[in-house]
Amino acid sequence: MDFQIEFEQEDDGRWIAEIPSLPGVMAYGASRQEAQSKVQSLALRVIADQLERERATTDHVQFAA
């Protein structure tokens, strides 16, 4: 599974990172790196939940920024 991360900087300076292929997976951070780290962590939790519920199968996960 390969996931594309999209970034946007808010007017207040915060960064938001989103993985469009995983609905609802987005996170804010004070820096781009912080937002990326948070969104990757959230994505892994969502994928783990899907695997536990047998909605997905995978042997690898990769993120591209």
Tab-separated table of C-alpha atoms in Angstrom:
chain	number	residue	atom	x	y	z
A	1	MET	CA	0.000	0.000	0.000
A	2	ASP	CA	1.442	3.339	-1.064
A	3	PHE	CA	-0.062	6.547	0.299
A	4	GLN	CA	0.411	10.082	-0.985
A	5	ILE	CA	0.540	12.809	1.650
A	6	GLU	CA	-0.699	16.284	0.743
A	7	PHE	CA	0.415	19.354	2.698
A	8	GLU	CA	-0.963	22.838	3.146
A	9	GLN	CA	0.189	25.669	5.357
A	10	GLU	CA	-2.571	27.552	7.165
A	11	ASP	CA	-2.658	31.347	7.512
A	12	ASP	CA	-1.620	31.027	11.167
A	13	GLY	CA	1.556	29.130	10.187
A	14	ARG	CA	0.415	25.640	11.152
A	15	TRP	CA	0.774	22.804	8.667
A	16	ILE	CA	-1.924	20.309	7.802
A	17	ALA	CA	-1.091	16.931	6.297
A	18	GLU	CA	-3.734	14.720	4.707
A	19	ILE	CA	-3.855	11.303	3.062
A	20	PRO	CA	-6.740	11.630	0.572
A	21	SER	CA	-7.054	7.875	-0.011
A	22	LEU	CA	-7.829	7.348	3.702
A	23	PRO	CA	-10.915	9.460	4.482
A	24	GLY	CA	-10.561	11.514	7.645
A	25	VAL	CA	-6.815	10.945	7.997
A	26	MET	CA	-5.412	14.434	8.519
A	27	ALA	CA	-3.286	16.064	11.180
A	28	TYR	CA	-1.967	19.483	12.140
A	29	GLY	CA	1.563	20.299	13.217
A	30	ALA	CA	3.657	23.329	14.088
A	31	SER	CA	6.029	22.262	11.300
A	32	ARG	CA	5.633	20.282	8.091
A	33	GLN	CA	7.667	17.439	9.639
A	34	GLU	CA	5.452	17.325	12.732
A	35	ALA	CA	2.289	17.211	10.612
A	36	GLN	CA	3.802	14.438	8.472
A	37	SER	CA	4.763	12.370	11.503
A	38	LYS	CA	1.309	12.741	13.038
A	39	VAL	CA	-0.573	11.876	9.842
A	40	GLN	CA	1.603	8.791	9.267
A	41	SER	CA	0.907	7.603	12.830
A	42	LEU	CA	-2.810	8.113	12.366
A	43	ALA	CA	-2.758	6.323	9.007
A	44	LEU	CA	-1.037	3.305	10.540
A	45	ARG	CA	-3.733	3.132	13.240
A	46	VAL	CA	-6.481	3.277	10.610
A	47	ILE	CA	-4.795	0.580	8.491
A	48	ALA	CA	-4.306	-1.635	11.565
A	49	ASP	CA	-7.988	-1.268	12.400
A	50	GLN	CA	-8.944	-2.185	8.833
A	51	LEU	CA	-6.682	-5.246	8.945
A	52	GLU	CA	-8.190	-6.355	12.258
A	53	ARG	CA	-11.642	-6.052	10.747
A	54	GLU	CA	-10.438	-7.832	7.585
A	55	ARG	CA	-11.273	-4.883	5.332
A	56	ALA	CA	-7.763	-4.673	3.954
A	57	THR	CA	-4.786	-6.864	3.269
A	58	THR	CA	-1.216	-5.769	2.802
A	59	ASP	CA	2.353	-6.887	3.204
A	60	HIS	CA	3.854	-3.368	3.177
A	61	VAL	CA	2.960	0.260	3.762
A	62	GLN	CA	4.842	3.142	2.173
A	63	PHE	CA	4.334	6.905	2.392
A	64	ALA	CA	5.324	9.461	-0.237
A	65	ALA	CA	5.448	13.142	0.627
